[in-house]
mmCIF file of C-alpha atoms in Angstrom:
data_model
loop_
_atom_site.group_PDB
_atom_site.id
_atom_site.type_symbol
_atom_site.label_atom_id
_atom_site.label_comp_id
_atom_site.label_asym_id
_atom_site.label_seq_id
_atom_site.Cartn_x
_atom_site.Cartn_y
_atom_site.Cartn_z
ATOM 1 C CA MET V 1 14.948 17.364 9.188
ATOM 2 C CA ILE V 2 13.111 17.521 12.503
ATOM 3 C CA ARG V 3 15.064 17.684 15.760
ATOM 4 C CA GLU V 4 13.704 18.307 19.241
ATOM 5 C CA GLU V 5 15.319 18.948 22.592
ATOM 6 C CA VAL V 6 15.547 15.949 24.924
ATOM 7 C CA SER V 7 13.549 16.411 28.107
ATOM 8 C CA VAL V 8 13.471 13.776 30.846
ATOM 9 C CA SER V 9 10.250 12.970 32.634
ATOM 10 C CA THR V 10 10.585 12.092 36.311
ATOM 11 C CA ARG V 11 7.014 10.858 36.693
ATOM 12 C CA THR V 12 5.559 8.551 34.039
ATOM 13 C CA LEU V 13 7.223 6.451 31.336
ATOM 14 C CA GLN V 14 7.215 8.412 28.066
ATOM 15 C CA TRP V 15 8.653 8.109 24.567
ATOM 16 C CA LYS V 16 9.502 10.837 22.093
ATOM 17 C CA CYS V 17 10.955 11.256 18.612
ATOM 18 C CA VAL V 18 13.886 13.645 19.014
ATOM 19 C CA GLU V 19 15.212 13.525 15.445
ATOM 20 C CA SER V 20 13.669 12.601 12.100
ATOM 21 C CA ARG V 21 15.023 13.052 8.603
ATOM 22 C CA ALA V 22 14.859 11.681 5.062
ATOM 23 C CA ASP V 23 18.351 11.546 3.572
ATOM 24 C CA SER V 24 16.896 10.237 0.287
ATOM 25 C CA LYS V 25 13.858 8.354 -0.974
ATOM 26 C CA ARG V 26 15.529 5.129 0.155
ATOM 27 C CA ARG V 27 17.090 6.221 3.425
ATOM 28 C CA TYR V 28 15.072 7.431 6.407
ATOM 29 C CA TYR V 29 16.429 8.028 9.880
ATOM 30 C CA GLY V 30 14.726 8.404 13.236
ATOM 31 C CA ARG V 31 15.976 8.765 16.808
ATOM 32 C CA PHE V 32 13.706 8.048 19.754
ATOM 33 C CA ILE V 33 13.973 8.106 23.548
ATOM 34 C CA LEU V 34 12.131 6.236 26.267
ATOM 35 C CA SER V 35 12.395 7.351 29.899
ATOM 36 C CA PRO V 36 12.588 7.162 32.848
ATOM 37 C CA LEU V 37 13.635 3.527 33.211
ATOM 38 C CA MET V 38 14.996 1.627 36.178
ATOM 39 C CA LYS V 39 18.549 0.341 35.993
ATOM 40 C CA GLY V 40 18.758 -2.596 33.552
ATOM 41 C CA GLN V 41 15.419 -1.996 31.865
ATOM 42 C CA ALA V 42 16.877 0.059 28.998
ATOM 43 C CA ASP V 43 19.135 -2.789 27.895
ATOM 44 C CA THR V 44 16.274 -5.312 28.115
ATOM 45 C CA ILE V 45 14.009 -3.191 25.923
ATOM 46 C CA GLY V 46 16.769 -2.102 23.548
ATOM 47 C CA ILE V 47 17.920 -5.639 22.726
ATOM 48 C CA ALA V 48 14.369 -6.909 22.199
ATOM 49 C CA MET V 49 13.413 -3.928 20.024
ATOM 50 C CA ARG V 50 16.505 -4.274 17.841
ATOM 51 C CA ARG V 51 15.749 -7.948 17.154
ATOM 52 C CA ALA V 52 12.104 -7.170 16.383
ATOM 53 C CA LEU V 53 13.018 -4.251 14.121
ATOM 54 C CA LEU V 54 15.556 -6.198 12.070
ATOM 55 C CA GLY V 55 13.926 -9.608 11.948
ATOM 56 C CA GLU V 56 10.157 -9.447 12.354
ATOM 57 C CA ILE V 57 8.861 -6.518 10.295
ATOM 58 C CA GLU V 58 7.502 -7.517 6.904
ATOM 59 C CA GLY V 59 8.640 -5.965 3.662
ATOM 60 C CA THR V 60 8.117 -6.422 -0.077
ATOM 61 C CA CYS V 61 10.718 -7.195 -2.729
ATOM 62 C CA ILE V 62 11.357 -8.915 -6.061
ATOM 63 C CA THR V 63 12.172 -12.589 -5.488
ATOM 64 C CA ARG V 64 12.366 -13.977 -9.026
ATOM 65 C CA ALA V 65 13.062 -12.899 -12.619
ATOM 66 C CA LYS V 66 12.160 -14.918 -15.690
ATOM 67 C CA SER V 67 13.297 -14.724 -19.289
ATOM 68 C CA GLU V 68 13.469 -17.707 -21.615
ATOM 69 C CA LYS V 69 16.033 -15.949 -23.849
ATOM 70 C CA ILE V 70 18.698 -15.899 -21.123
ATOM 71 C CA PRO V 71 20.833 -19.079 -21.111
ATOM 72 C CA HIS V 72 22.235 -18.674 -17.580
ATOM 73 C CA GLU V 73 22.760 -16.119 -14.810
ATOM 74 C CA TYR V 74 26.336 -15.224 -15.745
ATOM 75 C CA SER V 75 25.721 -14.718 -19.441
ATOM 76 C CA THR V 76 25.846 -11.429 -21.353
ATOM 77 C CA ILE V 77 23.381 -10.119 -23.912
ATOM 78 C CA VAL V 78 24.433 -8.199 -26.996
ATOM 79 C CA GLY V 79 23.112 -4.658 -26.739
ATOM 80 C CA ILE V 80 22.938 -4.601 -22.933
ATOM 81 C CA GLU V 81 25.789 -3.016 -21.013
ATOM 82 C CA GLU V 82 25.218 -5.028 -17.812
ATOM 83 C CA SER V 83 25.541 -8.789 -17.437
ATOM 84 C CA VAL V 84 22.494 -10.816 -16.397
ATOM 85 C CA HIS V 85 24.002 -11.169 -12.932
ATOM 86 C CA GLU V 86 24.317 -7.386 -12.585
ATOM 87 C CA ILE V 87 20.701 -6.914 -13.685
ATOM 88 C CA LEU V 88 19.552 -9.394 -11.025
ATOM 89 C CA ILE V 89 21.520 -7.492 -8.371
ATOM 90 C CA ASN V 90 19.873 -4.236 -9.496
ATOM 91 C CA LEU V 91 16.429 -5.867 -9.261
ATOM 92 C CA LYS V 92 17.289 -7.042 -5.747
ATOM 93 C CA GLU V 93 17.825 -3.404 -4.683
ATOM 94 C CA ILE V 94 14.425 -2.144 -5.918
ATOM 95 C CA VAL V 95 12.435 -0.823 -2.935
ATOM 96 C CA LEU V 96 8.710 -1.588 -2.926
ATOM 97 C CA ARG V 97 5.840 -0.741 -0.595
ATOM 98 C CA SER V 98 2.680 -2.847 -0.343
ATOM 99 C CA ASN V 99 0.222 -4.689 1.877
ATOM 100 C CA LEU V 100 -0.185 -7.565 -0.537
ATOM 101 C CA TYR V 101 -1.031 -11.092 0.539
ATOM 102 C CA GLY V 102 1.012 -13.868 -1.059
ATOM 103 C CA THR V 103 2.890 -13.292 -4.314
ATOM 104 C CA ARG V 104 2.162 -11.095 -7.343
ATOM 105 C CA ASP V 105 3.430 -10.968 -10.895
ATOM 106 C CA ALA V 106 5.026 -7.944 -12.537
ATOM 107 C CA SER V 107 7.005 -7.369 -15.707
ATOM 108 C CA ILE V 108 9.439 -5.198 -17.626
ATOM 109 C CA CYS V 109 9.220 -4.780 -21.386
ATOM 110 C CA VAL V 110 11.390 -2.022 -22.850
ATOM 111 C CA ARG V 111 12.906 -1.365 -26.269
ATOM 112 C CA GLY V 112 16.313 0.250 -26.523
ATOM 113 C CA PRO V 113 18.423 2.174 -26.795
ATOM 114 C CA GLY V 114 17.971 3.817 -23.410
ATOM 115 C CA TYR V 115 18.064 3.283 -19.678
ATOM 116 C CA VAL V 116 15.788 0.842 -17.878
ATOM 117 C CA THR V 117 14.738 2.041 -14.420
ATOM 118 C CA ALA V 118 12.256 1.015 -11.741
ATOM 119 C CA GLN V 119 9.714 3.249 -13.446
ATOM 120 C CA ASP V 120 9.548 0.703 -16.286
ATOM 121 C CA ILE V 121 8.261 -2.035 -13.969
ATOM 122 C CA ILE V 122 4.614 -2.841 -14.672
ATOM 123 C CA SER V 123 3.352 -3.803 -11.204
ATOM 124 C CA PRO V 124 -0.099 -4.540 -9.745
ATOM 125 C CA PRO V 125 -2.022 -1.630 -8.143
ATOM 126 C CA SER V 126 -1.318 -2.993 -4.653
ATOM 127 C CA VAL V 127 2.446 -2.457 -5.113
ATOM 128 C CA GLU V 128 4.111 0.963 -5.028
ATOM 129 C CA ILE V 129 7.655 1.681 -6.218
ATOM 130 C CA VAL V 130 9.374 3.911 -3.667
ATOM 131 C CA ASP V 131 12.110 5.270 -5.952
ATOM 132 C CA THR V 132 11.283 5.107 -9.661
ATOM 133 C CA THR V 133 14.768 6.314 -10.623
ATOM 134 C CA GLN V 134 16.546 3.140 -9.451
ATOM 135 C CA HIS V 135 18.718 1.826 -12.283
ATOM 136 C CA ILE V 136 18.183 -1.661 -13.735
ATOM 137 C CA ALA V 137 19.977 -1.835 -17.110
ATOM 138 C CA SER V 138 21.412 0.189 -20.001
ATOM 139 C CA LEU V 139 20.328 -0.765 -23.532
ATOM 140 C CA THR V 140 22.891 0.351 -26.108
ATOM 141 C CA GLU V 141 21.112 -1.044 -29.194
ATOM 142 C CA PRO V 142 17.500 -1.178 -30.481
ATOM 143 C CA ILE V 143 16.678 -4.493 -28.818
ATOM 144 C CA ASP V 144 13.759 -5.612 -26.667
ATOM 145 C CA LEU V 145 14.265 -6.453 -23.002
ATOM 146 C CA CYS V 146 11.326 -8.392 -21.549
ATOM 147 C CA ILE V 147 11.538 -9.858 -18.035
ATOM 148 C CA GLY V 148 8.819 -11.411 -15.920
ATOM 149 C CA LEU V 149 9.028 -10.681 -12.199
ATOM 150 C CA GLN V 150 7.625 -12.194 -9.038
ATOM 151 C CA ILE V 151 6.938 -9.900 -6.072
ATOM 152 C CA GLU V 152 6.497 -11.237 -2.549
ATOM 153 C CA ARG V 153 5.917 -9.908 0.962
ATOM 154 C CA ASN V 154 7.631 -11.595 3.911
ATOM 155 C CA HIS V 155 10.110 -10.883 6.694
ATOM 156 C CA GLY V 156 13.819 -11.407 7.244
ATOM 157 C CA TYR V 157 16.289 -12.509 4.574
ATOM 158 C CA ARG V 158 16.026 -15.475 2.221
ATOM 159 C CA MET V 159 18.891 -16.700 0.087
ATOM 160 C CA LYS V 160 18.145 -17.822 -3.435
ATOM 161 C CA THR V 161 18.104 -21.502 -4.265
ATOM 162 C CA PRO V 162 21.441 -22.747 -5.642
ATOM 163 C CA LYS V 163 19.972 -23.968 -8.921
ATOM 164 C CA ASN V 164 17.827 -22.105 -11.429
ATOM 165 C CA SER V 165 14.623 -23.727 -12.611
ATOM 166 C CA GLN V 166 14.431 -25.069 -16.127
ATOM 167 C CA ASP V 167 11.790 -22.580 -17.318
ATOM 168 C CA GLY V 168 14.210 -19.655 -17.406
ATOM 169 C CA SER V 169 13.506 -18.444 -13.880
ATOM 170 C CA TYR V 170 16.268 -16.886 -11.812
ATOM 171 C CA PHE V 171 15.688 -16.589 -8.089
ATOM 172 C CA ILE V 172 16.970 -13.491 -6.319
ATOM 173 C CA ASP V 173 18.245 -13.112 -2.764
ATOM 174 C CA ALA V 174 15.229 -11.668 -0.974
ATOM 175 C CA VAL V 175 15.910 -8.834 1.471
ATOM 176 C CA PHE V 176 12.449 -8.312 2.920
ATOM 177 C CA MET V 177 13.732 -6.226 5.844
ATOM 178 C CA PRO V 178 12.551 -2.598 5.536
ATOM 179 C CA VAL V 179 14.727 -1.688 8.543
ATOM 180 C CA ARG V 180 18.331 -1.564 7.351
ATOM 181 C CA ASN V 181 19.926 -0.834 10.713
ATOM 182 C CA ALA V 182 18.922 -0.306 14.329
ATOM 183 C CA ASN V 183 21.030 0.708 17.321
ATOM 184 C CA HIS V 184 20.316 1.400 20.960
ATOM 185 C CA SER V 185 22.294 3.295 23.566
ATOM 186 C CA ILE V 186 21.754 4.085 27.245
ATOM 187 C CA HIS V 187 22.249 7.263 29.255
ATOM 188 C CA SER V 188 22.247 6.919 33.055
ATOM 189 C CA TYR V 189 21.540 9.730 35.506
ATOM 190 C CA GLY V 190 20.952 10.074 39.217
ATOM 191 C CA THR V 191 22.851 8.488 42.096
ATOM 192 C CA GLY V 192 22.459 5.576 44.457
ATOM 193 C CA ASN V 193 19.061 3.914 44.623
ATOM 194 C CA GLU V 194 17.539 6.729 42.542
ATOM 195 C CA LYS V 195 19.687 5.992 39.502
ATOM 196 C CA GLN V 196 17.618 5.880 36.295
ATOM 197 C CA GLU V 197 18.202 5.348 32.585
ATOM 198 C CA ILE V 198 17.175 6.837 29.237
ATOM 199 C CA LEU V 199 16.968 4.511 26.241
ATOM 200 C CA PHE V 200 17.957 5.943 22.848
ATOM 201 C CA LEU V 201 16.807 4.035 19.747
ATOM 202 C CA GLU V 202 18.173 4.821 16.277
ATOM 203 C CA ILE V 203 16.380 3.375 13.248
ATOM 204 C CA TRP V 204 17.307 3.496 9.549
ATOM 205 C CA THR V 205 14.740 2.303 6.975
ATOM 206 C CA ASN V 206 14.758 1.814 3.195
ATOM 207 C CA GLY V 207 11.895 4.273 2.621
ATOM 208 C CA SER V 208 9.099 1.713 2.351
ATOM 209 C CA LEU V 209 8.063 2.812 5.840
ATOM 210 C CA THR V 210 9.163 5.503 8.264
ATOM 211 C CA PRO V 211 11.216 4.796 11.407
ATOM 212 C CA LYS V 212 8.168 5.732 13.493
ATOM 213 C CA GLU V 213 6.016 3.189 11.612
ATOM 214 C CA ALA V 214 8.750 0.576 12.076
ATOM 215 C CA LEU V 215 8.887 1.292 15.812
ATOM 216 C CA HIS V 216 5.118 0.893 16.100
ATOM 217 C CA GLU V 217 5.061 -2.399 14.166
ATOM 218 C CA ALA V 218 7.999 -3.871 16.090
ATOM 219 C CA SER V 219 6.326 -2.934 19.375
ATOM 220 C CA ARG V 220 3.081 -4.594 18.266
ATOM 221 C CA ASN V 221 4.953 -7.768 17.292
ATOM 222 C CA LEU V 222 6.607 -7.914 20.719
ATOM 223 C CA ILE V 223 3.271 -7.375 22.476
ATOM 224 C CA ASP V 224 1.720 -10.222 20.476
ATOM 225 C CA LEU V 225 4.391 -12.592 21.792
ATOM 226 C CA PHE V 226 3.330 -11.920 25.379
ATOM 227 C CA ILE V 227 -0.430 -12.169 24.885
ATOM 228 C CA PRO V 228 -0.698 -15.718 26.321
ATOM 229 C CA PHE V 229 0.918 -14.503 29.559
ATOM 230 C CA LEU V 230 -1.116 -11.296 29.854
ATOM 231 C CA HIS V 231 -4.635 -12.573 29.418
ATOM 232 C CA THR V 232 -5.331 -15.047 32.181
ATOM 233 C CA GLU V 233 -8.705 -15.049 33.898
ATOM 234 C CA GLU V 234 -8.852 -13.483 37.322
ATOM 235 C CA GLU V 235 -9.909 -16.737 38.939
ATOM 236 C CA ASP V 236 -7.073 -18.694 37.314
ATOM 237 C CA LYS V 237 -4.373 -19.039 39.950
ATOM 238 C CA ILE V 238 -1.548 -21.342 40.835
ATOM 239 C CA ILE V 239 -2.966 -23.706 43.456
ATOM 240 C CA GLU V 240 -0.837 -25.649 45.861
ATOM 241 C CA ASP V 241 -2.299 -29.063 46.689
ATOM 242 C CA ASN V 242 -0.249 -31.617 48.606
ATOM 243 C CA GLN V 243 2.943 -29.775 47.591
ATOM 244 C CA ASN V 244 2.058 -30.207 43.908
ATOM 245 C CA TRP V 245 1.657 -27.035 41.823
ATOM 246 C CA VAL V 246 -1.152 -27.048 39.269
ATOM 247 C CA SER V 247 -1.489 -24.439 36.507
ATOM 248 C CA LEU V 248 -5.040 -23.647 35.464
ATOM 249 C CA PRO V 249 -5.788 -22.968 31.753
ATOM 250 C CA PHE V 250 -4.803 -19.776 29.963
ATOM 251 C CA PHE V 251 -7.359 -17.165 29.014
ATOM 252 C CA SER V 252 -9.277 -18.235 25.904
ATOM 253 C CA PHE V 253 -10.989 -16.055 23.368
ATOM 254 C CA HIS V 254 -14.342 -17.780 23.913
ATOM 255 C CA ASP V 255 -14.221 -17.530 27.706
ATOM 256 C CA GLY V 256 -13.316 -13.866 27.397
ATOM 257 C CA LEU V 257 -16.252 -13.166 25.129
ATOM 258 C CA ALA V 258 -18.637 -15.093 27.399
ATOM 259 C CA LYS V 259 -17.529 -13.052 30.380
ATOM 260 C CA LEU V 260 -17.752 -9.868 28.365
ATOM 261 C CA ARG V 261 -21.309 -10.748 27.352
ATOM 262 C CA LYS V 262 -22.328 -11.054 31.015
ATOM 263 C CA ASN V 263 -20.684 -7.814 32.063
ATOM 264 C CA LYS V 264 -19.348 -5.698 29.199
ATOM 265 C CA LYS V 265 -17.806 -3.153 31.530
ATOM 266 C CA GLU V 266 -15.563 -5.633 33.368
ATOM 267 C CA ILE V 267 -13.193 -6.358 30.479
ATOM 268 C CA ALA V 268 -11.896 -3.700 28.112
ATOM 269 C CA LEU V 269 -12.550 -4.611 24.493
ATOM 270 C CA LYS V 270 -9.064 -3.509 23.578
ATOM 271 C CA PHE V 271 -7.541 -6.321 25.640
ATOM 272 C CA ILE V 272 -9.214 -9.130 23.692
ATOM 273 C CA PHE V 273 -6.955 -9.833 20.734
ATOM 274 C CA ILE V 274 -8.002 -11.516 17.485
ATOM 275 C CA ASP V 275 -4.866 -13.651 17.824
ATOM 276 C CA GLN V 276 -6.842 -15.909 20.161
ATOM 277 C CA SER V 277 -9.873 -16.300 17.907
ATOM 278 C CA GLU V 278 -10.818 -19.264 15.775
ATOM 279 C CA LEU V 279 -10.597 -17.259 12.554
ATOM 280 C CA PRO V 280 -9.035 -19.026 9.548
ATOM 281 C CA PRO V 281 -5.383 -18.024 9.007
ATOM 282 C CA ARG V 282 -6.137 -16.177 5.755
ATOM 283 C CA THR V 283 -8.857 -14.041 7.372
ATOM 284 C CA TYR V 284 -6.693 -13.396 10.418
ATOM 285 C CA ASN V 285 -3.737 -12.272 8.272
ATOM 286 C CA CYS V 286 -5.925 -9.880 6.252
ATOM 287 C CA LEU V 287 -7.187 -8.259 9.464
ATOM 288 C CA LYS V 288 -3.673 -7.933 10.908
ATOM 289 C CA ARG V 289 -2.383 -6.299 7.720
ATOM 290 C CA SER V 290 -5.173 -3.729 8.063
ATOM 291 C CA ASN V 291 -4.119 -2.901 11.652
ATOM 292 C CA ILE V 292 -7.090 -4.714 13.206
ATOM 293 C CA HIS V 293 -5.533 -6.329 16.263
ATOM 294 C CA THR V 294 -8.205 -6.375 18.968
ATOM 295 C CA LEU V 295 -11.913 -7.003 19.308
ATOM 296 C CA LEU V 296 -12.376 -3.264 19.785
ATOM 297 C CA ASP V 297 -10.665 -2.612 16.436
ATOM 298 C CA LEU V 298 -12.970 -5.145 14.795
ATOM 299 C CA LEU V 299 -16.187 -3.803 16.348
ATOM 300 C CA ASN V 300 -15.286 -0.322 15.122
ATOM 301 C CA LYS V 301 -15.525 -1.597 11.541
ATOM 302 C CA SER V 302 -18.633 -2.219 9.453
ATOM 303 C CA GLN V 303 -19.105 -5.042 6.973
ATOM 304 C CA GLU V 304 -18.641 -2.434 4.262
ATOM 305 C CA ASP V 305 -15.273 -1.425 5.776
ATOM 306 C CA LEU V 306 -14.068 -5.022 5.895
ATOM 307 C CA MET V 307 -15.007 -5.694 2.279
ATOM 308 C CA LYS V 308 -12.672 -2.864 1.256
ATOM 309 C CA ILE V 309 -9.701 -4.815 2.656
ATOM 310 C CA GLU V 310 -7.582 -6.276 -0.092
ATOM 311 C CA HIS V 311 -8.303 -9.974 -0.776
ATOM 312 C CA PHE V 312 -11.196 -10.001 1.719
ATOM 313 C CA ARG V 313 -14.137 -12.195 0.659
ATOM 314 C CA VAL V 314 -17.795 -12.607 1.601
ATOM 315 C CA GLU V 315 -16.854 -15.930 3.217
ATOM 316 C CA ASP V 316 -14.480 -14.066 5.560
ATOM 317 C CA ILE V 317 -17.314 -11.768 6.666
ATOM 318 C CA LYS V 318 -19.469 -14.814 7.385
ATOM 319 C CA ASP V 319 -16.706 -16.362 9.523
ATOM 320 C CA ILE V 320 -16.382 -13.176 11.588
ATOM 321 C CA LEU V 321 -20.149 -12.761 12.014
ATOM 322 C CA GLY V 322 -20.419 -16.381 13.075
ATOM 323 C CA ILE V 323 -17.861 -15.922 15.860
ATOM 324 C CA LEU V 324 -19.419 -12.674 17.085
ATOM 325 C CA GLN V 325 -22.899 -14.205 17.096
ATOM 326 C CA LYS V 326 -21.845 -17.434 18.771
ATOM 327 C CA HIS V 327 -19.770 -15.960 21.570
ATOM 328 C CA PHE V 328 -20.997 -12.404 21.899
ATOM 329 C CA ALA V 329 -24.505 -12.272 20.398
ATOM 330 C CA ILE V 330 -23.798 -9.117 18.354
ATOM 331 C CA ASP V 331 -23.510 -8.208 14.671
ATOM 332 C CA LEU V 332 -21.307 -5.863 12.735
ATOM 333 C CA PRO V 333 -23.310 -3.125 10.987
ATOM 334 C CA LYS V 334 -23.505 -3.573 7.221
ATOM 335 C CA ASN V 335 -22.682 0.049 6.469
ATOM 336 C CA LYS V 336 -20.875 2.881 8.195
ATOM 337 C CA LEU V 337 -22.959 4.618 10.838
#
């Protein structure tokens, strides 16, 4: 466990991890502070961060199990101590880590007697099992247990459909949320007009990512929501004409690149986000999952780097090169410099 003394800065806004520990493979805890804040700001940030932590961070879990030999969810199988329903609940609790795109297939095929654990799951290379000791079933007789699984990455919570499909598939309540709990508290200090606040954030995760990683991702998601308001051109202003207010257009990716081409030093590359590009959704999602958020992030990569991204294709490289050539007249290097 790591614990640090809390020190309050009276000059610039700073954050710090004051406590970090791993209670088990599936339970991580982190405590962070942000200070100094003006009165009311701590509550504003704390509420927004809690919502982003619990509802907008993606996670990976098992969403479906399939076995044609199982008549229905509440049946029992001779030679297996648990009911089918209990096995599905155990599969729901398996903690996975991945950056996969879309869904993947996995399977379990074990012969008893013996215990079936998460270690027995045959998963694709892109999926990592956080705790291989998680229990799934107990086989008391020499029988075969074979189950097909579907693994998916998403965010939030999704309840299973009320009816099972006719091909022996059983949908599982999907708990994609890697953050299991998040709290915020406020400490005020000072008097009168000089009163300030310290924001304390507590984060518990399931082990698929650390509290610090969760804090970073939640912060990035919140920043992305405000991009349309942050990136307006300097000459775009609210003009009053005959008592009618007219809003000029928001900053566009193409206009930003055109201006950057004329004077590269006027606009920081890190403030042009790929969110505003014309990239196809699949290409955009692959870049985001690889922590490429801005034009600066993209220009720091070579074509060779991008091809190492999972599910990235030659067509995606061509799309990116086309945009950079059209609006910026530059190319990405083929190989690392």
